[in-house]
Coordinates of N, CA, C and O in Angstrom, one line a residue:
M30 N 70.7 100.4 90.1 CA 70.6 101.2 90.7 C 70.9 100.4 92.0 O 70.9 101.1 93.3
S31 N 71.1 99.0 92.3 CA 71.3 97.8 93.0 C 73.0 98.1 93.5 O 73.5 98.1 94.6
F32 N 73.4 99.2 92.4 CA 75.3 99.3 92.6 C 75.2 100.2 93.6 O 76.2 100.4 95.0
F33 N 74.4 101.5 93.4 CA 74.8 102.7 94.3 C 74.4 101.8 95.7 O 74.8 102.8 96.6
S34 N 73.4 101.5 95.5 CA 72.4 101.5 96.9 C 73.4 100.5 97.8 O 73.9 100.3 98.9
Y35 N 74.2 99.5 97.1 CA 75.3 98.6 97.8 C 76.5 99.6 98.1 O 77.0 99.1 99.1
V36 N 76.8 100.1 97.5 CA 77.7 101.5 97.9 C 77.5 102.1 98.5 O 78.2 102.7 99.5
F37 N 76.7 102.8 98.6 CA 76.3 104.5 99.5 C 75.7 104.0 100.7 O 75.1 105.1 101.5
W38 N 75.1 102.6 101.2 CA 74.6 101.6 102.2 C 75.1 102.6 103.2 O 76.4 102.4 103.7
P39 N 74.5 103.3 104.5 CA 75.4 104.2 105.2 C 75.4 102.7 106.5 O 76.3 102.9 107.1
R40 N 75.1 101.7 106.5 CA 75.0 100.7 107.3 C 75.2 99.6 106.9 O 74.3 98.6 106.7
P41 N 76.0 99.5 105.9 CA 76.6 97.5 105.6 C 76.7 96.9 106.6 O 76.9 96.8 107.9
P42 N 76.4 95.5 106.7 CA 76.7 94.7 107.3 C 77.9 94.4 108.3 O 79.0 94.5 107.6
I43 N 77.6 94.0 109.6 CA 78.7 93.9 110.7 C 80.0 93.1 109.8 O 79.0 91.7 109.8
V44 N 80.8 93.2 109.7 CA 82.3 92.2 109.5 C 82.7 92.0 110.8 O 83.6 93.5 111.3
G45 N 82.9 90.6 111.6 CA 83.6 90.8 112.9 C 85.2 90.7 112.3 O 85.7 90.3 111.3
Y46 N 86.2 91.2 113.8 CA 87.4 90.6 113.3 C 87.9 89.2 112.5 O 89.0 89.2 112.2
D47 N 86.9 88.3 112.8 CA 87.6 87.3 112.5 C 87.5 86.5 110.9 O 87.9 85.8 110.5
N48 N 86.8 88.0 110.0 CA 86.5 87.5 108.8 C 88.3 88.1 108.0 O 88.6 88.9 108.5
M49 N 88.0 87.0 107.1 CA 89.7 87.2 106.6 C 89.7 87.9 105.7 O 91.1 89.0 105.6
K50 N 89.0 88.7 105.3 CA 89.3 90.2 104.3 C 88.9 91.1 105.7 O 90.5 92.2 104.7
L51 N 88.6 90.8 106.7 CA 88.7 92.6 107.0 C 90.5 92.2 107.6 O 90.9 93.2 108.0
Q52 N 90.9 90.8 108.2 CA 92.2 91.2 108.5 C 93.3 91.2 107.5 O 94.0 91.7 108.1
I53 N 93.1 91.0 106.4 CA 94.2 91.5 105.2 C 93.8 93.0 105.2 O 95.2 93.0 105.1
L54 N 92.6 93.5 105.0 CA 92.9 94.9 105.1 C 93.4 95.4 106.3 O 94.5 96.5 106.2
L55 N 93.2 94.9 107.3 CA 94.3 95.7 108.9 C 96.0 95.0 108.2 O 96.1 96.4 108.8
L56 N 96.1 93.7 108.1 CA 97.2 93.9 107.9 C 97.6 94.8 106.8 O 99.1 95.3 107.1
L57 N 97.2 94.6 105.9 CA 97.5 96.0 104.7 C 98.2 97.1 105.3 O 99.2 98.2 104.9
C58 N 96.8 97.8 105.5 CA 97.1 99.0 107.0 C 98.0 99.3 107.5 O 99.1 99.9 107.5
F59 N 98.1 98.2 108.3 CA 99.3 98.3 109.6 C 100.4 98.2 108.9 O 101.4 98.7 109.2
L60 N 100.5 97.8 107.8 CA 101.4 97.6 106.8 C 102.3 98.5 106.2 O 103.1 99.0 105.9
C61 N 101.2 99.4 105.9 CA 101.3 100.7 104.9 C 102.2 101.7 105.8 O 102.9 102.3 105.9
I62 N 101.8 101.5 107.2 CA 102.4 102.4 108.6 C 103.8 102.0 108.8 O 104.6 103.2 108.6
V63 N 103.9 100.8 108.6 CA 105.3 100.8 109.0 C 106.0 100.6 108.0 O 107.6 101.1 108.3
V64 N 105.5 100.8 106.5 CA 106.6 100.4 105.2 C 106.9 102.3 105.3 O 108.0 103.1 105.2
S65 N 106.1 103.4 106.0 CA 106.1 104.7 105.6 C 107.4 104.6 106.9 O 108.5 105.9 106.5
F66 N 107.8 104.3 107.8 CA 109.0 104.2 108.6 C 110.2 104.0 108.1 O 111.1 104.8 108.1
G67 N 109.5 102.8 107.1 CA 111.1 102.3 106.3 C 111.7 103.4 105.0 O 112.2 103.3 104.8
I68 N 110.5 104.0 104.6 CA 110.4 105.0 103.6 C 111.5 106.4 104.3 O 112.2 106.8 103.8
R69 N 111.1 106.7 105.3 CA 111.8 107.3 106.2 C 113.0 107.5 106.3 O 113.9 107.8 106.1
H70 N 113.5 106.2 106.9 CA 114.5 105.7 107.4 C 115.1 106.0 105.7 O 116.8 106.1 105.7
W71 N 114.9 104.7 105.0 CA 115.2 104.6 103.3 C 116.1 106.2 103.0 O 116.9 106.5 102.8
R72 N 115.4 107.4 103.0 CA 115.0 108.9 102.5 C 116.3 109.1 103.0 O 117.1 110.1 102.3
K73 N 116.5 109.1 104.7 CA 117.7 110.0 105.0 C 119.1 109.6 104.6 O 120.2 110.3 104.8
R74 N 118.7 108.1 104.0 CA 120.2 107.6 103.9 C 120.8 107.7 102.4 O 121.8 107.3 102.0
Q75 N 119.9 108.4 101.1 CA 119.9 108.5 100.2 C 121.4 109.9 99.6 O 121.0 110.5 100.6
Q76 N 122.3 110.0 99.2 CA 123.3 111.0 98.7 C 122.4 111.6 97.6 O 123.1 112.8 97.4
N77 N 121.8 111.3 96.4 CA 121.1 112.1 95.3 C 120.5 113.2 96.4 O 119.1 112.5 96.3
P78 N 120.6 114.0 95.7 CA 119.8 115.0 96.1 C 118.2 115.5 95.3 O 117.4 115.6 96.1
V79 N 118.1 114.6 94.5 CA 117.2 114.8 93.5 C 116.1 114.0 93.7 O 115.3 113.9 93.9
T80 N 116.5 112.7 94.4 CA 115.9 111.2 94.6 C 115.1 111.8 96.2 O 114.2 111.5 96.2
R81 N 116.4 112.8 96.6 CA 115.5 112.7 98.5 C 114.5 114.3 98.0 O 113.4 113.5 98.8
K82 N 114.4 114.5 97.1 CA 113.2 115.5 96.8 C 112.0 115.4 96.4 O 111.2 115.1 97.1
L83 N 112.1 114.1 95.5 CA 111.4 113.6 94.5 C 110.4 112.4 96.0 O 109.2 112.8 95.7
S84 N 111.3 112.0 96.7 CA 110.4 111.3 97.7 C 110.0 111.9 98.7 O 109.7 111.5 100.1
R85 N 110.2 113.3 99.2 CA 109.8 113.9 100.5 C 108.5 113.3 100.8 O 108.2 113.4 101.6
S86 N 107.5 113.0 99.9 CA 105.7 113.0 100.5 C 105.6 111.7 100.4 O 104.6 111.1 101.1
W87 N 106.4 110.6 100.0 CA 106.1 109.3 100.4 C 106.3 108.8 101.5 O 104.6 107.6 101.9
A88 N 106.9 109.0 102.9 CA 106.7 108.5 103.9 C 105.4 109.3 104.7 O 104.2 108.2 105.2
G89 N 104.8 110.3 104.8 CA 103.9 111.1 105.0 C 102.4 110.5 104.3 O 101.4 110.0 105.0
A90 N 102.8 110.1 102.9 CA 101.0 109.8 102.3 C 101.3 108.4 102.8 O 100.1 107.6 102.7
A91 N 102.2 107.7 102.9 CA 101.5 105.9 103.5 C 101.4 105.9 105.0 O 100.2 105.3 104.9
L92 N 101.9 106.9 105.7 CA 101.5 106.9 106.8 C 99.6 107.2 107.0 O 99.2 107.1 107.9
W93 N 99.5 108.1 106.5 CA 98.0 108.8 105.9 C 97.0 107.7 105.4 O 96.2 107.7 105.9
F94 N 97.8 107.2 104.4 CA 96.6 105.8 104.2 C 96.8 105.0 104.7 O 95.6 104.3 104.9
G95 N 97.9 104.4 105.4 CA 97.8 103.6 106.9 C 96.9 103.6 107.6 O 95.9 102.9 107.8
I96 N 96.5 104.8 107.9 CA 95.7 105.3 109.1 C 94.0 105.6 109.1 O 93.8 105.3 109.4
V97 N 94.2 105.6 107.4 CA 93.2 106.2 107.4 C 92.2 105.3 106.6 O 90.7 104.6 107.1
G98 N 93.2 104.0 106.4 CA 92.0 102.7 105.9 C 92.1 101.7 107.6 O 91.0 101.4 107.4
L99 N 92.9 102.0 108.5 CA 93.1 101.6 109.7 C 91.4 102.0 110.1 O 90.6 101.2 110.9
V100 N 91.2 103.4 110.1 CA 90.1 103.9 110.8 C 88.6 103.4 110.3 O 88.1 103.2 110.7
L101 N 88.8 102.8 108.9 CA 87.9 102.6 107.5 C 87.5 101.6 108.2 O 86.2 101.1 108.2
A102 N 88.6 100.3 108.4 CA 88.5 98.6 108.5 C 87.8 98.6 110.5 O 87.0 97.8 110.1
V103 N 88.6 99.5 111.2 CA 87.6 99.4 112.3 C 86.4 99.6 112.3 O 85.4 99.6 113.2
S104 N 85.8 101.2 111.8 CA 84.5 101.3 111.6 C 83.7 100.3 110.6 O 82.7 100.4 111.3
R105 N 84.2 99.6 110.3 CA 83.1 98.6 109.0 C 83.1 97.5 110.5 O 82.0 97.0 110.5
A106 N 84.4 96.8 111.5 CA 84.0 96.4 112.4 C 82.9 96.1 113.3 O 82.5 96.0 114.2
E107 N 83.0 97.4 114.1 CA 82.5 97.9 114.6 C 81.0 99.0 114.6 O 80.5 99.4 115.7
D108 N 81.1 98.7 113.1 CA 79.6 99.2 112.8 C 79.5 100.6 113.6 O 78.2 100.9 113.7
I109 N 79.9 101.2 112.4 CA 80.0 102.7 112.4 C 79.4 102.9 111.4 O 79.4 103.2 110.4
S110 N 77.7 104.0 112.1 CA 76.9 104.4 110.7 C 78.0 105.4 109.7 O 78.9 106.3 110.0
Y111 N 77.6 105.6 108.8 CA 78.3 106.5 107.4 C 79.8 106.4 107.0 O 80.6 106.7 106.3
V112 N 80.8 106.1 108.5 CA 81.8 105.8 108.5 C 81.9 104.8 107.8 O 83.3 104.3 106.8
S113 N 81.5 103.5 107.9 CA 81.9 102.3 107.2 C 81.3 102.1 105.4 O 81.0 100.4 105.5
M114 N 80.9 103.2 104.9 CA 80.2 102.9 103.9 C 81.6 102.3 102.8 O 82.4 103.0 103.6
R115 N 80.9 101.5 102.6 CA 81.3 101.3 101.0 C 82.3 102.1 100.3 O 83.3 102.1 99.6
F116 N 81.4 102.9 100.1 CA 82.4 104.7 98.9 C 83.5 105.1 100.0 O 84.2 105.2 98.6
W117 N 83.5 104.9 100.9 CA 85.0 105.3 101.7 C 86.3 104.7 100.9 O 87.0 105.3 100.5
W118 N 86.2 103.7 100.9 CA 87.1 102.3 100.6 C 86.8 102.8 99.4 O 88.0 102.6 98.5
V119 N 85.8 102.8 98.0 CA 86.4 103.0 96.7 C 87.3 104.5 96.7 O 88.2 104.7 96.0
L120 N 86.7 105.5 97.6 CA 87.2 106.9 97.8 C 88.9 107.0 97.9 O 89.7 107.2 97.7
W121 N 89.2 106.4 99.0 CA 90.2 106.0 99.5 C 91.3 105.2 98.4 O 92.3 105.0 98.0
A122 N 90.7 103.9 97.5 CA 91.7 103.7 97.0 C 91.6 104.2 95.3 O 92.8 104.0 94.8
C123 N 90.9 105.4 95.3 CA 91.4 105.8 94.1 C 92.0 107.0 94.4 O 92.9 107.3 93.9
A124 N 92.3 107.5 95.3 CA 93.5 108.4 96.1 C 94.6 107.8 95.7 O 95.6 108.2 95.6
F125 N 94.5 106.7 96.6 CA 95.8 105.9 96.5 C 96.3 105.3 95.2 O 97.1 105.6 94.6
A126 N 95.3 105.4 94.1 CA 95.6 105.4 93.2 C 96.3 106.6 92.2 O 97.7 106.5 91.5
F127 N 95.5 107.7 92.2 CA 96.0 108.9 91.5 C 97.3 109.2 92.1 O 97.7 109.8 91.3
Y128 N 97.4 108.8 93.6 CA 98.7 109.3 94.2 C 100.0 108.5 93.6 O 101.0 109.3 93.1
L129 N 99.3 107.2 93.3 CA 101.0 106.6 92.8 C 101.5 107.2 91.5 O 102.2 106.9 90.8
Y130 N 99.5 107.6 90.6 CA 100.4 107.6 88.9 C 101.5 109.1 89.0 O 102.0 108.8 88.6
V131 N 100.5 109.8 90.3 CA 101.5 110.9 90.1 C 102.4 110.9 90.1 O 103.9 111.5 90.0
Q132 N 103.0 110.3 91.3 CA 104.5 110.0 91.8 C 105.2 109.4 90.7 O 106.5 109.5 90.7
V133 N 104.8 108.5 90.1 CA 105.6 107.8 89.1 C 105.9 108.8 88.5 O 107.0 108.5 87.4
R134 N 104.8 109.4 87.8 CA 105.0 110.3 86.8 C 106.1 111.1 86.5 O 106.8 111.3 85.6
L135 N 106.1 111.8 87.5 CA 107.0 112.6 88.5 C 108.4 112.4 88.9 O 109.5 112.7 88.7
F136 N 108.1 111.1 89.2 CA 109.6 110.4 89.7 C 110.4 110.2 87.8 O 111.7 110.6 87.7
R137 N 109.4 109.8 87.2 CA 110.4 109.5 85.7 C 110.2 110.5 84.9 O 111.4 110.7 84.5
A138 N 110.0 112.1 85.3 CA 110.2 113.1 84.2 C 111.3 113.9 84.6 O 111.8 114.6 84.2
R139 N 111.2 113.9 86.4 CA 112.2 114.4 87.0 C 113.3 114.1 87.4 O 114.4 114.7 88.0
H140 N 113.5 112.9 88.0 CA 114.5 112.3 88.2 C 116.0 112.1 87.4 O 115.8 111.6 85.9
Y141 N 117.3 112.4 87.9 CA 118.4 112.1 87.3 C 119.5 111.9 87.9 O 119.1 112.8 89.3
E142 N 120.9 111.5 87.3 CA 121.6 111.6 88.5 C 122.9 112.5 87.8 O 122.9 112.3 86.1
K143 N 123.7 113.0 88.5 CA 124.5 113.7 87.8 C 126.0 112.7 87.4 O 126.4 111.7 88.2
L144 N 126.4 112.4 86.5 CA 127.4 111.6 86.1 C 128.7 112.4 85.8 O 129.2 113.7 85.9
P145 N 129.9 112.0 86.7 CA 131.2 112.3 87.2 C 131.5 112.6 85.4 O 131.7 111.9 84.3
A146 N 132.4 114.3 85.3 CA 132.6 115.0 84.2 C 134.4 114.1 83.7 O 134.9 113.8 84.8
E147 N 134.0 113.5 82.6 CA 135.5 112.8 82.6 C 136.3 114.3 81.9 O 135.9 115.0 80.8
S148 N 137.5 113.9 82.1 CA 138.8 114.9 81.9 C 139.7 114.4 81.0 O 140.1 113.6 81.6
I149 N 140.0 115.1 80.0 CA 141.3 114.7 79.3 C 142.5 115.1 79.7 O 142.4 116.7 79.8
D150 N 143.2 114.5 79.4 CA 144.6 115.1 79.8 C 145.4 115.0 78.7 O 145.9 113.9 77.9
D151 N 145.3 116.3 78.3 CA 146.3 116.3 76.6 C 147.5 117.3 77.0 O 147.3 118.1 77.3
P152 N 148.7 116.2 76.8 CA 149.9 117.1 76.8 C 150.0 118.1 75.9 O 151.2 119.3 76.5
R153 N 149.6 118.4 75.1 CA 149.8 119.7 74.3 C 148.7 120.7 74.3 O 149.3 122.0 74.1
Q154 N 147.9 120.3 75.4 CA 147.2 121.3 75.4 C 148.0 122.7 76.1 O 147.5 123.8 76.2
K155 N 149.0 122.2 77.1 CA 149.8 123.3 78.1 C 150.2 124.5 76.2 O 150.5 125.9 77.2
Y156 N 150.6 124.4 75.2 CA 151.6 125.0 74.6 C 150.3 125.0 73.5 O 150.9 126.2 72.5
L157 N 149.1 125.1 73.4 CA 148.0 126.0 72.3 C 148.0 127.1 73.0 O 147.9 127.0 74.2
P158 N 146.9 128.0 72.2 CA 147.0 129.1 72.5 C 145.3 129.2 73.3 O 145.0 128.4 73.0
R159 N 145.7 130.1 74.2 CA 144.5 130.3 75.3 C 143.4 131.5 74.9 O 144.5 132.5 74.4
K160 N 142.6 131.7 75.6 CA 142.2 132.5 75.4 C 142.6 134.0 76.7 O 143.3 134.0 77.6
K161 N 142.6 135.3 75.7 CA 143.4 136.2 76.7 C 142.9 136.3 77.9 O 141.7 137.0 78.0
K162 N 143.3 137.0 79.1 CA 142.3 137.3 80.0 C 142.3 138.7 80.3 O 142.9 139.6 79.9
R163 N 140.9 139.5 80.9 CA 140.8 140.5 81.0 C 141.2 141.2 82.0 O 140.9 140.6 83.1

C-alpha cells in the first residue's frame, strides 16, 4: 500500500533546481527537444522515400516528449500539486517506451530499399524470337 501512496501522492517533497536528479531530467528533456530539430533536418536530407515516410512522426514525438518532460520537471521543482505526482513520470516513461517499441517494430517490418536492377546484355537476344505485338 505504501507504493501506491508513494506514486500517487499529490504533493511529493519539493526538489530544488540544485538537485542533480532534476538537473539530469531537465537536461535530458531539453536534449530531446534539440534532437527533434536534428531529426527534422536529417529527414529532409533522406533520399529513400520509405525511410522518410516511416520517420515522419519522430521529430514531433521527440518534441512533445521533451516539452511534457520539461513541464513535469519544472512542476516538481515549483511544487505544483497533482502535476508533480510521480505517477505522471511513470505514465510518461511507459508512453515513451511504447512509442519506441511500436516505431522499432514498424521500421523493421516496413523498411526496404530498392536495389538497382541488373540488365544482362546478351548479344544473341536480338536474333531470338520475340512475342508478337498485337
